[in-house]
């Protein structure tokens, strides 16, 4: 008689147990042969401490081996067959399907719990599927589904076979349709193998999924978008970031991949609600911790904030909610519109004043207005400046040179300026960038590494009190400033 795979496996396990026992005896016997006074342990102690330990190791190995083998075989079966689409071809969800033929044990409901407990390793054990289903031919019975690798009762271990043999077994088909499979599993099956690892990650902004597809994936962008949409019920719109960035207002341009052509959405962050048109303003959910970090620094003493590039208010709104006075500005008229809406939405209009100006003009106008106002309760001096425009914020530092030259009574603020760096020492690099624009040394400062933007490119935050030597210095001549700005723009674009 030819041995079944299960029988062969059992024989191998027996041999492995015997081998472990022999190794244990080789360790124990030399101790037993020592003179009685030299023995470190008694015979009983040696056998108790050494032999059972080796035997336990063998038993554990034997116990886990069948389960591991079954799990490996099961995982191999739970793979979608490849069905690669050609470029531009639409996905038919009905074709994304796999059927597993398994054995089912017909059992009375009263026996289900006991069999589930005693036959665990032999069951279907497929994620998100039940091991027990209703029996369609006999409503009074249940079907206990066995592992797909079990083709006959003889394939089961002897103990499990003894439990199940007294019941009837019938064939059963498990259908794994499109709804069962994850995004990565579907895309791996339907996209060409040469694409390699498939992009499945995305940033969530309310009901919008924002993807960043590689160039070689663009021929299949609508398939990818559709699968992401289908598998995430909370997502209604899937977009892909385009390479171009709006030159004036610095928000990402995007294209619709799947779902609704609707971009106004709402997100919650730092205990605040933010309404926006995601296609026309800048928002980055990855900066949530940074927003929280900076706001926590500012609100300790309920200080006054000047936010030069406020966007829709990720810094300004939480600070105002903590009763800080906030002067918030953004050049983008759409961002300015939503900044005002978010101030009302979060009931902070009393503490936030919104502006729609160029960053330099905003700061100059604000300082002049504060200096000409005798009542600090109506228009208090700002003590912090936020410059969250890392691609070009450093360029705007020139506005602070000589800004307080004729206003000695105003306090000098602490500046938090964001910038990118590709240098080996990004902390030193951002300080050098700032000093070059300011035209002077920054003696006291701190640098916070915000995040990794791209390979060898970091987003940094430089915080420093505005030096008096710079604040009261001669302003930079306009023509010289323009020339320096052009040079810096070229350097930033190259970076």
Short mmCIF file of C-alpha atoms in Angstrom, two decimals, residues 4-6 9 66-67 69-74 77 100-105 119-125 144-158 160-161 164-165 169-172 174:
data_model
loop_
_atom_site.label_atom_id
_atom_site.label_comp_id
_atom_site.label_asym_id
_atom_site.label_seq_id
_atom_site.Cartn_x
_atom_site.Cartn_y
_atom_site.Cartn_z
CA UNK A 4 -0.49 8.97 1.94
CA UNK A 5 1.27 12.35 2.41
CA UNK A 6 -0.17 12.57 5.91
CA UNK A 9 4.63 13.18 7.42
CA UNK A 66 1.75 20.19 10.50
CA UNK A 67 0.14 23.54 11.26
CA UNK A 69 2.85 23.17 6.53
CA UNK A 70 -0.92 23.50 6.26
CA UNK A 71 -0.72 27.28 6.59
CA UNK A 72 1.94 27.48 3.86
CA UNK A 73 -0.11 25.34 1.51
CA UNK A 74 -3.25 27.32 2.32
CA UNK A 77 -3.95 28.49 -2.69
CA UNK A 100 -11.65 26.64 -3.71
CA UNK A 101 -12.84 23.03 -3.67
CA UNK A 102 -12.90 21.75 -0.09
CA UNK A 103 -14.30 18.88 1.91
CA UNK A 104 -17.18 19.71 4.25
CA UNK A 105 -18.20 17.62 7.25
CA UNK A 119 -9.94 20.16 14.97
CA UNK A 120 -8.66 23.73 14.66
CA UNK A 121 -5.61 23.03 12.50
CA UNK A 122 -7.62 20.97 10.00
CA UNK A 123 -10.24 23.64 9.29
CA UNK A 124 -10.54 26.13 6.44
CA UNK A 125 -9.05 28.98 8.52
CA UNK A 144 -17.69 22.17 8.90
CA UNK A 145 -15.25 23.29 6.17
CA UNK A 146 -11.84 21.61 6.05
CA UNK A 147 -8.51 23.00 4.86
CA UNK A 148 -8.25 23.19 1.02
CA UNK A 149 -5.15 20.97 1.16
CA UNK A 150 -7.22 18.09 2.60
CA UNK A 151 -8.33 16.03 -0.38
CA UNK A 152 -9.51 12.99 1.56
CA UNK A 153 -10.17 12.03 5.17
CA UNK A 154 -6.98 9.92 5.09
CA UNK A 155 -4.98 13.15 4.70
CA UNK A 156 -5.94 14.18 8.23
CA UNK A 157 -3.91 13.36 11.36
CA UNK A 158 -5.09 10.19 13.08
CA UNK A 160 -8.65 14.37 13.82
CA UNK A 161 -9.61 11.55 11.48
CA UNK A 164 -14.55 13.27 11.88
CA UNK A 165 -14.91 9.77 10.42
CA UNK A 169 -18.33 14.38 4.21
CA UNK A 170 -19.41 16.18 1.04
CA UNK A 171 -17.62 18.38 -1.52
CA UNK A 172 -18.11 22.12 -1.12
CA UNK A 174 -15.84 28.32 -1.55
#
